[in-house]
PDB file of C-alpha atoms in Angstrom:
ATOM      1  CA  MET A 789       0.000   0.000   0.000  1.00 45.00           C
ATOM      2  CA  LYS A 790       3.051   2.272  -0.292  1.00 52.00           C
ATOM      3  CA  ARG A 791       2.814   5.078  -2.791  1.00 62.00           C
ATOM      4  CA  LYS A 792       5.458   5.474  -5.479  1.00 71.00           C
ATOM      5  CA  PRO A 793       8.292   7.906  -4.564  1.00 80.00           C
ATOM      6  CA  PHE A 794       7.475  11.376  -5.835  1.00 82.00           C
ATOM      7  CA  ASP A 795      10.600  11.811  -7.967  1.00 86.00           C
ATOM      8  CA  GLU A 796       9.894   8.525  -9.776  1.00 87.00           C
ATOM      9  CA  LEU A 797       6.429   9.528 -10.960  1.00 90.00           C
ATOM     10  CA  THR A 798       5.630   9.226 -14.659  1.00 94.00           C
ATOM     11  CA  PHE A 799       2.666  10.309 -16.749  1.00 95.00           C
ATOM     12  CA  ALA A 800       1.118   6.857 -16.252  1.00 93.00           C
ATOM     13  CA  ASP A 801       1.077   7.083 -12.450  1.00 89.00           C
ATOM     14  CA  ASP A 802      -2.015   7.805 -10.388  1.00 82.00           C
ATOM     15  CA  GLY A 803      -2.026  11.455  -9.365  1.00 84.00           C
ATOM     16  CA  MET A 804       0.311  12.616 -12.103  1.00 89.00           C
ATOM     17  CA  PHE A 805      -2.004  11.397 -14.881  1.00 90.00           C
ATOM     18  CA  GLN A 806      -4.973  13.257 -13.420  1.00 87.00           C
ATOM     19  CA  THR A 807      -2.903  16.408 -12.881  1.00 88.00           C
ATOM     20  CA  VAL A 808      -1.547  16.547 -16.432  1.00 91.00           C
ATOM     21  CA  MET A 809      -5.021  15.866 -17.803  1.00 89.00           C
ATOM     22  CA  LYS A 810      -6.291  19.036 -16.100  1.00 86.00           C
ATOM     23  CA  ASP A 811      -5.205  20.833 -19.243  1.00 88.00           C
ATOM     24  CA  PRO A 812      -8.233  20.783 -21.598  1.00 86.00           C
ATOM     25  CA  GLU A 813      -6.068  20.899 -24.748  1.00 89.00           C
ATOM     26  CA  ILE A 814      -3.948  17.973 -23.611  1.00 91.00           C
ATOM     27  CA  SER A 815      -7.068  15.991 -22.691  1.00 90.00           C
ATOM     28  CA  ALA A 816      -8.741  16.773 -26.002  1.00 90.00           C
ATOM     29  CA  GLU A 817      -5.703  15.702 -28.048  1.00 93.00           C
ATOM     30  CA  LEU A 818      -5.315  12.439 -26.125  1.00 95.00           C
ATOM     31  CA  VAL A 819      -8.964  11.617 -26.802  1.00 93.00           C
ATOM     32  CA  GLU A 820      -8.699  12.588 -30.461  1.00 94.00           C
ATOM     33  CA  ARG A 821      -5.626  10.388 -30.932  1.00 96.00           C
ATOM     34  CA  LEU A 822      -6.955   7.322 -29.151  1.00 97.00           C
ATOM     35  CA  LEU A 823     -10.648   7.499 -30.030  1.00 95.00           C
ATOM     36  CA  GLY A 824     -10.568   9.372 -33.316  1.00 93.00           C
ATOM     37  CA  VAL A 825     -13.314  11.741 -32.179  1.00 90.00           C
ATOM     38  CA  ARG A 826     -13.108  15.500 -31.841  1.00 86.00           C
ATOM     39  CA  VAL A 827     -14.198  17.056 -28.577  1.00 81.00           C
ATOM     40  CA  LYS A 828     -15.722  20.482 -29.170  1.00 75.00           C
ATOM     41  CA  GLN A 829     -15.341  23.148 -26.498  1.00 66.00           C
ATOM     42  CA  VAL A 830     -14.213  20.745 -23.800  1.00 66.00           C
ATOM     43  CA  GLU A 831     -15.627  21.522 -20.418  1.00 60.00           C
ATOM     44  CA  TYR A 832     -12.851  21.627 -17.841  1.00 53.00           C
ATOM     45  CA  PRO A 833     -12.026  17.985 -17.134  1.00 52.00           C
ATOM     46  CA  GLU A 834     -13.508  16.767 -13.871  1.00 56.00           C
ATOM     47  CA  LEU A 835     -10.728  14.802 -12.248  1.00 50.00           C
ATOM     48  CA  GLU A 836     -11.408  11.838  -9.989  1.00 52.00           C
ATOM     49  CA  LYS A 837     -15.103  12.566 -10.425  1.00 58.00           C
ATOM     50  CA  ALA A 838     -17.174  10.671  -7.882  1.00 56.00           C
ATOM     51  CA  ILE A 839     -20.607   9.419  -8.959  1.00 55.00           C
ATOM     52  CA  GLU A 840     -22.769   8.076  -6.158  1.00 53.00           C
ATOM     53  CA  PRO A 841     -26.401   7.994  -7.331  1.00 48.00           C
ATOM     54  CA  TYR A 842     -27.894   6.336  -4.260  1.00 42.00           C
ATOM     55  CA  TYR A 843     -26.795   5.956  -0.658  1.00 38.00           C
ATOM     56  CA  THR A 844     -26.928   2.173  -0.914  1.00 38.00           C
ATOM     57  CA  SER A 845     -25.329   1.988  -4.375  1.00 41.00           C
ATOM     58  CA  LYS A 846     -21.652   1.464  -5.068  1.00 47.00           C
ATOM     59  CA  GLY A 847     -20.157   4.746  -6.203  1.00 49.00           C
ATOM     60  CA  VAL A 848     -17.350   5.115  -8.747  1.00 56.00           C
ATOM     61  CA  ARG A 849     -14.411   7.495  -8.896  1.00 64.00           C
ATOM     62  CA  LEU A 850     -13.426   8.240 -12.477  1.00 70.00           C
ATOM     63  CA  ASP A 851      -9.868   9.219 -13.401  1.00 74.00           C
ATOM     64  CA  VAL A 852     -10.767  11.867 -15.979  1.00 81.00           C
ATOM     65  CA  TYR A 853     -14.282  12.791 -17.075  1.00 80.00           C
ATOM     66  CA  LEU A 854     -14.689  15.019 -20.146  1.00 82.00           C
ATOM     67  CA  LYS A 855     -17.827  16.181 -21.836  1.00 80.00           C
ATOM     68  CA  ASP A 856     -19.028  18.558 -24.485  1.00 78.00           C
ATOM     69  CA  GLU A 857     -22.362  19.343 -26.081  1.00 79.00           C
ATOM     70  CA  ASN A 858     -22.798  15.903 -27.651  1.00 85.00           C
ATOM     71  CA  LYS A 859     -20.644  13.375 -25.807  1.00 88.00           C
ATOM     72  CA  VAL A 860     -19.201  12.256 -22.491  1.00 88.00           C
ATOM     73  CA  ILE A 861     -15.866  10.473 -22.181  1.00 90.00           C
ATOM     74  CA  ASP A 862     -14.383   8.648 -19.227  1.00 90.00           C
ATOM     75  CA  VAL A 863     -10.619   8.097 -19.493  1.00 91.00           C
ATOM     76  CA  GLU A 864      -8.899   5.589 -17.200  1.00 92.00           C
ATOM     77  CA  LEU A 865      -5.237   4.620 -17.086  1.00 93.00           C
ATOM     78  CA  GLN A 866      -4.306   1.284 -15.506  1.00 90.00           C
ATOM     79  CA  SER A 867      -0.671   0.454 -14.738  1.00 86.00           C
ATOM     80  CA  TYR A 868      -1.271  -3.034 -13.380  1.00 82.00           C
ATOM     81  CA  PRO A 869      -3.720  -5.899 -14.056  1.00 82.00           C
ATOM     82  CA  GLN A 870      -7.070  -5.989 -12.332  1.00 78.00           C
ATOM     83  CA  LYS A 871      -9.959  -8.401 -12.144  1.00 79.00           C
ATOM     84  CA  ALA A 872     -13.343  -8.033 -13.841  1.00 87.00           C
ATOM     85  CA  LEU A 873     -12.302  -5.292 -16.277  1.00 92.00           C
ATOM     86  CA  GLY A 874     -15.398  -5.908 -18.398  1.00 93.00           C
ATOM     87  CA  LYS A 875     -17.780  -5.633 -15.472  1.00 92.00           C
ATOM     88  CA  ARG A 876     -15.952  -2.543 -14.252  1.00 90.00           C
ATOM     89  CA  MET A 877     -16.453  -0.895 -17.649  1.00 93.00           C
ATOM     90  CA  ARG A 878     -20.103  -1.955 -17.658  1.00 92.00           C
ATOM     91  CA  TYR A 879     -20.662  -0.309 -14.273  1.00 89.00           C
ATOM     92  CA  TYR A 880     -18.761   2.848 -15.217  1.00 88.00           C
ATOM     93  CA  GLN A 881     -20.933   3.101 -18.315  1.00 89.00           C
ATOM     94  CA  SER A 882     -24.114   2.864 -16.265  1.00 87.00           C
ATOM     95  CA  MET A 883     -22.930   5.496 -13.784  1.00 83.00           C
ATOM     96  CA  VAL A 884     -21.908   7.891 -16.565  1.00 84.00           C
ATOM     97  CA  ASP A 885     -25.368   7.522 -18.118  1.00 85.00           C
ATOM     98  CA  CYS A 886     -27.078   8.155 -14.776  1.00 81.00           C
ATOM     99  CA  ASP A 887     -24.972  11.247 -14.288  1.00 77.00           C
ATOM    100  CA  SER A 888     -25.613  12.679 -17.760  1.00 77.00           C
ATOM    101  CA  LEU A 889     -29.413  12.309 -17.914  1.00 78.00           C
ATOM    102  CA  MET A 890     -31.431  14.618 -15.680  1.00 74.00           C
ATOM    103  CA  LYS A 891     -34.623  13.462 -14.006  1.00 67.00           C
ATOM    104  CA  GLY A 892     -37.588  13.718 -16.369  1.00 77.00           C
ATOM    105  CA  GLN A 893     -35.478  13.931 -19.529  1.00 83.00           C
ATOM    106  CA  PRO A 894     -36.272  11.495 -22.377  1.00 88.00           C
ATOM    107  CA  TYR A 895     -33.737   8.828 -23.365  1.00 88.00           C
ATOM    108  CA  THR A 896     -33.125  10.681 -26.606  1.00 89.00           C
ATOM    109  CA  LYS A 897     -31.186  13.232 -24.539  1.00 88.00           C
ATOM    110  CA  LEU A 898     -28.519  10.687 -23.623  1.00 89.00           C
ATOM    111  CA  LYS A 899     -25.202  11.796 -25.078  1.00 90.00           C
ATOM    112  CA  GLU A 900     -22.755   9.634 -26.978  1.00 91.00           C
ATOM    113  CA  SER A 901     -20.696   7.830 -24.374  1.00 92.00           C
ATOM    114  CA  TYR A 902     -17.113   6.573 -24.535  1.00 94.00           C
ATOM    115  CA  ILE A 903     -15.338   4.542 -21.876  1.00 94.00           C
ATOM    116  CA  LEU A 904     -11.610   4.546 -22.632  1.00 95.00           C
ATOM    117  CA  PHE A 905      -9.182   2.363 -20.685  1.00 96.00           C
ATOM    118  CA  ILE A 906      -5.445   2.649 -21.362  1.00 96.00           C
ATOM    119  CA  CYS A 907      -3.590  -0.358 -19.924  1.00 95.00           C
ATOM    120  CA  LYS A 908       0.143  -1.021 -19.653  1.00 94.00           C
ATOM    121  CA  PHE A 909      -0.567  -4.719 -20.140  1.00 93.00           C
ATOM    122  CA  ASP A 910      -2.710  -6.982 -22.301  1.00 94.00           C
ATOM    123  CA  PRO A 911      -6.018  -7.208 -20.407  1.00 93.00           C
ATOM    124  CA  PHE A 912      -7.584 -10.014 -22.456  1.00 94.00           C
ATOM    125  CA  HIS A 913      -6.405 -13.637 -22.529  1.00 91.00           C
ATOM    126  CA  ASN A 914      -7.480 -16.904 -24.126  1.00 90.00           C
ATOM    127  CA  GLU A 915      -8.231 -20.155 -22.324  1.00 87.00           C
ATOM    128  CA  LYS A 916      -4.468 -20.824 -22.099  1.00 85.00           C
ATOM    129  CA  LYS A 917      -4.052 -17.483 -20.304  1.00 84.00           C
ATOM    130  CA  LYS A 918      -2.099 -16.050 -23.222  1.00 90.00           C
ATOM    131  CA  GLY A 919      -2.805 -12.469 -24.233  1.00 91.00           C
ATOM    132  CA  TYR A 920      -4.401 -11.861 -27.610  1.00 94.00           C
ATOM    133  CA  GLY A 921      -1.768  -9.240 -28.340  1.00 95.00           C
ATOM    134  CA  LEU A 922      -4.004  -6.618 -29.926  1.00 97.00           C
ATOM    135  CA  PRO A 923      -3.020  -2.992 -29.286  1.00 97.00           C
ATOM    136  CA  ARG A 924      -6.667  -1.921 -29.282  1.00 98.00           C
ATOM    137  CA  TYR A 925      -9.925  -3.669 -28.369  1.00 97.00           C
ATOM    138  CA  THR A 926     -13.159  -1.899 -29.366  1.00 97.00           C
ATOM    139  CA  PHE A 927     -16.550  -3.030 -28.089  1.00 96.00           C
ATOM    140  CA  GLN A 928     -19.982  -2.007 -29.370  1.00 95.00           C
ATOM    141  CA  ASN A 929     -23.360  -3.680 -28.986  1.00 94.00           C
ATOM    142  CA  THR A 930     -24.202  -5.669 -32.098  1.00 95.00           C
ATOM    143  CA  CYS A 931     -26.707  -8.400 -32.846  1.00 96.00           C
ATOM    144  CA  ALA A 932     -25.417 -11.958 -32.237  1.00 95.00           C
ATOM    145  CA  GLU A 933     -27.541 -13.324 -35.105  1.00 97.00           C
ATOM    146  CA  ASN A 934     -26.434 -10.658 -37.592  1.00 97.00           C
ATOM    147  CA  ASN A 935     -23.456  -8.521 -36.637  1.00 92.00           C
ATOM    148  CA  SER A 936     -24.362  -5.925 -39.247  1.00 94.00           C
ATOM    149  CA  VAL A 937     -27.259  -4.935 -36.958  1.00 96.00           C
ATOM    150  CA  ASN A 938     -26.083  -2.431 -34.359  1.00 95.00           C
ATOM    151  CA  LEU A 939     -28.082  -1.582 -31.250  1.00 95.00           C
ATOM    152  CA  ASP A 940     -27.210   2.064 -31.904  1.00 94.00           C
ATOM    153  CA  ASP A 941     -27.155   2.901 -28.190  1.00 94.00           C
ATOM    154  CA  LYS A 942     -24.356   5.416 -28.839  1.00 94.00           C
ATOM    155  CA  THR A 943     -21.925   3.705 -26.471  1.00 95.00           C
ATOM    156  CA  VAL A 944     -18.368   2.657 -27.246  1.00 96.00           C
ATOM    157  CA  LYS A 945     -15.872   0.938 -24.978  1.00 96.00           C
ATOM    158  CA  VAL A 946     -12.230   1.012 -26.018  1.00 97.00           C
ATOM    159  CA  VAL A 947      -9.308  -0.678 -24.272  1.00 97.00           C
ATOM    160  CA  TYR A 948      -5.726   0.008 -25.325  1.00 97.00           C
ATOM    161  CA  ASN A 949      -2.872  -2.385 -24.647  1.00 97.00           C
ATOM    162  CA  ALA A 950       0.101   0.000 -24.550  1.00 97.00           C
ATOM    163  CA  LYS A 951       2.449  -2.972 -24.289  1.00 95.00           C
ATOM    164  CA  ALA A 952       1.724  -3.730 -27.964  1.00 97.00           C
ATOM    165  CA  TYR A 953       2.521  -0.199 -29.171  1.00 97.00           C
ATOM    166  CA  GLU A 954       5.003  -1.429 -31.788  1.00 96.00           C
ATOM    167  CA  SER A 955       2.216  -3.074 -33.800  1.00 96.00           C
ATOM    168  CA  VAL A 956       0.142   0.126 -34.094  1.00 97.00           C
ATOM    169  CA  LYS A 957       0.049   1.525 -37.634  1.00 96.00           C
ATOM    170  CA  ASP A 958      -1.014   5.083 -36.799  1.00 97.00           C
ATOM    171  CA  PRO A 959       2.250   6.902 -35.912  1.00 97.00           C
ATOM    172  CA  LYS A 960       0.578   9.322 -33.504  1.00 97.00           C
ATOM    173  CA  VAL A 961      -1.181   6.581 -31.576  1.00 97.00           C
ATOM    174  CA  ARG A 962       1.973   4.442 -31.597  1.00 97.00           C
ATOM    175  CA  ALA A 963       4.063   7.322 -30.227  1.00 97.00           C
ATOM    176  CA  LEU A 964       1.607   8.049 -27.425  1.00 97.00           C
ATOM    177  CA  LEU A 965       1.300   4.410 -26.363  1.00 98.00           C
ATOM    178  CA  ARG A 966       5.084   4.058 -26.476  1.00 97.00           C
ATOM    179  CA  PHE A 967       5.447   7.031 -24.151  1.00 97.00           C
ATOM    180  CA  ILE A 968       2.855   5.638 -21.738  1.00 97.00           C
ATOM    181  CA  GLN A 969       4.549   2.236 -21.712  1.00 96.00           C
ATOM    182  CA  THR A 970       8.212   3.289 -21.607  1.00 96.00           C
ATOM    183  CA  ASN A 971       8.149   6.909 -20.397  1.00 96.00           C
ATOM    184  CA  GLU A 972      10.275   7.805 -23.421  1.00 96.00           C
ATOM    185  CA  PRO A 973       8.736  10.621 -25.526  1.00 95.00           C
ATOM    186  CA  GLY A 974      10.918  10.093 -28.588  1.00 93.00           C
ATOM    187  CA  GLU A 975      10.443  12.639 -31.387  1.00 94.00           C
ATOM    188  CA  ASP A 976       6.666  12.967 -31.062  1.00 96.00           C
ATOM    189  CA  ASP A 977       5.722  16.579 -30.236  1.00 97.00           C
ATOM    190  CA  TYR A 978       2.693  15.657 -28.144  1.00 97.00           C
ATOM    191  CA  SER A 979       4.591  13.074 -26.087  1.00 97.00           C
ATOM    192  CA  LYS A 980       7.320  15.641 -25.518  1.00 97.00           C
ATOM    193  CA  ARG A 981       4.712  18.083 -24.214  1.00 96.00           C
ATOM    194  CA  LEU A 982       3.420  15.447 -21.830  1.00 96.00           C
ATOM    195  CA  SER A 983       6.919  14.646 -20.620  1.00 96.00           C
ATOM    196  CA  GLU A 984       7.752  18.317 -20.089  1.00 96.00           C
ATOM    197  CA  PHE A 985       4.468  18.818 -18.234  1.00 94.00           C
ATOM    198  CA  VAL A 986       5.354  15.932 -15.906  1.00 95.00           C
ATOM    199  CA  GLU A 987       8.795  17.385 -15.156  1.00 94.00           C
ATOM    200  CA  ARG A 988       7.348  20.846 -14.447  1.00 93.00           C
ATOM    201  CA  THR A 989       4.756  19.305 -12.161  1.00 92.00           C
ATOM    202  CA  LYS A 990       7.457  17.523 -10.169  1.00 91.00           C
ATOM    203  CA  LYS A 991       8.957  20.936  -9.383  1.00 90.00           C
ATOM    204  CA  ASN A 992       5.616  22.272  -8.155  1.00 88.00           C
ATOM    205  CA  GLU A 993       5.643  22.363  -4.359  1.00 88.00           C
ATOM    206  CA  LYS A 994       1.862  22.564  -4.195  1.00 85.00           C
ATOM    207  CA  PHE A 995       1.511  19.323  -6.158  1.00 84.00           C
ATOM    208  CA  ARG A 996       4.241  17.699  -4.079  1.00 83.00           C
ATOM    209  CA  LYS A 997       2.257  18.453  -0.921  1.00 80.00           C
ATOM    210  CA  GLU A 998      -1.018  17.353  -2.512  1.00 76.00           C
ATOM    211  CA  TYR A 999       0.584  14.081  -3.568  1.00 77.00           C
ATOM    212  CA  ALA A1000       1.906  13.490  -0.055  1.00 72.00           C
ATOM    213  CA  ASP A1001      -1.530  14.191   1.414  1.00 67.00           C
ATOM    214  CA  MET A1002      -3.464  12.350  -1.268  1.00 63.00           C
ATOM    215  CA  ASN A1003      -6.057   9.925   0.071  1.00 46.00           C
ATOM    216  CA  LEU A1004      -5.453   6.305  -0.803  1.00 43.00           C
ATOM    217  CA  HIS A1005      -8.653   5.764  -2.766  1.00 44.00           C
ATOM    218  CA  ASP A1006      -7.526   3.318  -5.428  1.00 46.00           C
ATOM    219  CA  PHE A1007      -9.719   0.249  -4.997  1.00 46.00           C
ATOM    220  CA  ASP A1008      -7.310  -1.937  -6.960  1.00 51.00           C
ATOM    221  CA  ILE A1009      -4.427  -1.305  -4.583  1.00 52.00           C
ATOM    222  CA  MET A1010      -6.661  -2.059  -1.621  1.00 55.00           C
ATOM    223  CA  THR A1011      -7.977  -5.190  -3.316  1.00 55.00           C
ATOM    224  CA  GLU A1012      -4.421  -6.376  -3.878  1.00 55.00           C
ATOM    225  CA  ALA A1013      -3.628  -5.867  -0.201  1.00 53.00           C
ATOM    226  CA  LYS A1014      -6.853  -7.602   0.813  1.00 56.00           C
ATOM    227  CA  GLU A1015      -6.181 -10.628  -1.382  1.00 57.00           C
ATOM    228  CA  GLU A1016      -2.653 -10.887  -0.023  1.00 54.00           C
ATOM    229  CA  GLY A1017      -4.021 -10.918   3.516  1.00 50.00           C
ATOM    230  CA  ILE A1018      -6.607 -13.577   2.667  1.00 48.00           C
ATOM    231  CA  ALA A1019      -4.018 -15.751   0.922  1.00 48.00           C
ATOM    232  CA  GLU A1020      -1.884 -15.645   4.040  1.00 49.00           C
ATOM    233  CA  GLY A1021      -4.886 -16.371   6.225  1.00 50.00           C
ATOM    234  CA  GLU A1022      -4.318 -13.241   8.247  1.00 59.00           C
ATOM    235  CA  ALA A1023      -7.700 -11.822   9.203  1.00 73.00           C
ATOM    236  CA  LYS A1024      -5.885  -9.471  11.539  1.00 79.00           C
ATOM    237  CA  LYS A1025      -4.244  -7.809   8.554  1.00 80.00           C
ATOM    238  CA  ALA A1026      -7.621  -7.039   7.021  1.00 83.00           C
ATOM    239  CA  LEU A1027      -8.802  -5.494  10.286  1.00 86.00           C
ATOM    240  CA  GLU A1028      -5.668  -3.393  10.666  1.00 85.00           C
ATOM    241  CA  ALA A1029      -5.877  -2.255   7.038  1.00 85.00           C
ATOM    242  CA  ALA A1030      -9.521  -1.215   7.542  1.00 85.00           C
ATOM    243  CA  LEU A1031      -8.594   0.757  10.654  1.00 87.00           C
ATOM    244  CA  THR A1032      -5.796   2.482   8.732  1.00 83.00           C
ATOM    245  CA  LEU A1033      -8.241   3.578   6.030  1.00 82.00           C
ATOM    246  CA  ILE A1034     -10.540   5.012   8.693  1.00 86.00           C
ATOM    247  CA  ARG A1035      -7.913   6.802  10.774  1.00 81.00           C
ATOM    248  CA  ASP A1036      -5.510   7.991   8.076  1.00 73.00           C
ATOM    249  CA  TYR A1037      -7.719   8.324   4.996  1.00 71.00           C
ATOM    250  CA  ASN A1038     -11.103   9.308   6.501  1.00 77.00           C
ATOM    251  CA  GLU A1039     -13.043   6.331   5.143  1.00 81.00           C
ATOM    252  CA  THR A1040     -16.251   5.347   6.903  1.00 87.00           C
ATOM    253  CA  PRO A1041     -16.200   2.085   8.914  1.00 89.00           C
ATOM    254  CA  GLU A1042     -18.691   0.532   6.486  1.00 88.00           C
ATOM    255  CA  VAL A1043     -16.649   1.367   3.383  1.00 84.00           C
ATOM    256  CA  ALA A1044     -13.316   0.423   4.988  1.00 84.00           C
ATOM    257  CA  ALA A1045     -14.686  -2.919   6.203  1.00 85.00           C
ATOM    258  CA  GLU A1046     -16.083  -3.773   2.766  1.00 82.00           C
ATOM    259  CA  LYS A1047     -12.954  -2.778   0.872  1.00 81.00           C
ATOM    260  CA  MET A1048     -10.551  -4.666   3.106  1.00 83.00           C
ATOM    261  CA  GLY A1049     -12.749  -7.696   3.712  1.00 82.00           C
ATOM    262  CA  ALA A1050     -12.928  -7.210   7.468  1.00 86.00           C
ATOM    263  CA  PRO A1051     -16.107  -7.975   9.496  1.00 87.00           C
ATOM    264  CA  LEU A1052     -17.880  -4.684  10.219  1.00 88.00           C
ATOM    265  CA  ASP A1053     -18.690  -5.646  13.811  1.00 85.00           C
ATOM    266  CA  LEU A1054     -15.006  -6.240  14.547  1.00 87.00           C
ATOM    267  CA  VAL A1055     -14.053  -2.933  12.945  1.00 88.00           C
ATOM    268  CA  LEU A1056     -16.623  -1.051  15.047  1.00 90.00           C
ATOM    269  CA  GLU A1057     -15.519  -2.880  18.184  1.00 87.00           C
ATOM    270  CA  ALA A1058     -11.871  -2.019  17.541  1.00 88.00           C
ATOM    271  CA  LEU A1059     -12.775   1.640  17.033  1.00 88.00           C
ATOM    272  CA  LYS A1060     -14.655   1.725  20.336  1.00 83.00           C
ATOM    273  CA  GLU A1061     -11.706   0.158  22.133  1.00 82.00           C
ATOM    274  CA  SER A1062      -9.352   2.749  20.690  1.00 75.00           C
ATOM    275  CA  VAL A1063     -11.596   5.564  21.938  1.00 67.00           C
ATOM    276  CA  THR A1064     -11.783   4.208  25.484  1.00 62.00           C
ATOM    277  CA  GLU A1065      -8.038   3.635  25.738  1.00 57.00           C
TER     278      GLU A1065
END
């Protein structure tokens, strides 16, 4: 659960990615390169946007959320493998739709929606657990009986495998994926801009402090720690991790218990004991 040392941060790291993507022009160009769509008059990117439609529903925290008059785009960057990527994208899609359609509006008002995941690994494998090796995987809803029939729900899910950047034909896309994977900008002007932005940000004392104070909200990191504790059969680890989230990162007992796999009653009991001590 340790965060990466500040001076070792790259564009692909949590915190730095969101900070660089604050620039609307940079965000727009990344989307145009990887999705091939133009974003008109980008609203200022909402970083780490939290969508929690109902008290009892699982909320989501999006890395970068862009929108214009006609479309909404969620951009996520994943540096390490995670489980249930497809279901995660499905849920993100549903939350984005809930957030973009106001109560009482007809379904025709739903904007085009893009869920873009950029991974530094191949996220899809065959039955032999070997990656398919594609640099890009695009998913749209088509008819199983006749794939020329499209549901036309205006949703697109795209997953990039930056590890396979060498096989990309488009030079601009190849250069960007190469930079994300290797942290080497090469001769590409846009990648150079990203690299320079990262280096300037590292010299920013305000960002340095924000990074040091940043809440540990990444569910994947917490899941990794939880699974490690379960594998070792150490229930105590799960409890201690939940208490750390509550005390150091201001999580609620309910959320901390769920994320770390600790029984809620034990978490509450431990909190009471700490108060009375």
